[in-house]
Amino acid sequence: PYPYPYPLTPDLQLVRKGRAVLARALRRRCRSPANQPEAIPDDIYPLDIVPTGNYAVSIRWSDNHMSLLPYASFVDGWS
């Protein structure tokens, strides 16, 4: 169910097949030209995680950046 049913904190881990991705690491995977990985704060966390079609999630971050991340960028074996 949405909104995302888990606490959205800097310690958030998205887990699939025993592998976890920290929120901060996930934000660094954003390929938006506006994203500056070296300037991402350590305490970044998602405010909203919303599925977009069958291939991606839209994430609004605590610094107001928006990311569109394909599942394939953080879920092993997703194609």
PDB file of C-alpha atoms in Angstrom, residues 2 14 26 48-53 55-59 67-71 73-74:
ATOM      1  CA  TYR A   2       1.008   3.585  -0.590  1.00  0.00           C
ATOM      2  CA  LEU A  14      15.163  -1.097   0.685  1.00  0.00           C
ATOM      3  CA  LEU A  26      19.942   5.202  -3.461  1.00  0.00           C
ATOM      4  CA  ASP A  48       7.521  10.038  -0.630  1.00  0.00           C
ATOM      5  CA  ILE A  49       8.078   6.880  -2.660  1.00  0.00           C
ATOM      6  CA  VAL A  50       5.506   6.384  -5.413  1.00  0.00           C
ATOM      7  CA  PRO A  51       5.501   3.708  -8.135  1.00  0.00           C
ATOM      8  CA  THR A  52       5.617   5.094 -11.667  1.00  0.00           C
ATOM      9  CA  GLY A  53       4.321   2.613 -14.191  1.00  0.00           C
ATOM     10  CA  TYR A  55       9.423   0.091 -14.210  1.00  0.00           C
ATOM     11  CA  ALA A  56      10.330   2.840 -11.726  1.00  0.00           C
ATOM     12  CA  VAL A  57       9.634   4.760  -8.532  1.00  0.00           C
ATOM     13  CA  SER A  58       9.425   8.489  -8.072  1.00  0.00           C
ATOM     14  CA  ILE A  59      11.117   9.641  -4.869  1.00  0.00           C
ATOM     15  CA  SER A  67      14.308  11.298  -8.463  1.00  0.00           C
ATOM     16  CA  LEU A  68      12.871   8.864 -10.971  1.00  0.00           C
ATOM     17  CA  LEU A  69      14.702   5.595 -10.390  1.00  0.00           C
ATOM     18  CA  PRO A  70      14.114   2.496 -12.507  1.00  0.00           C
ATOM     19  CA  TYR A  71      13.790  -0.657 -10.416  1.00  0.00           C
ATOM     20  CA  SER A  73      18.986   0.558 -10.833  1.00  0.00           C
ATOM     21  CA  PHE A  74      18.546  -0.883  -7.344  1.00  0.00           C
TER      22      PHE A  74
END
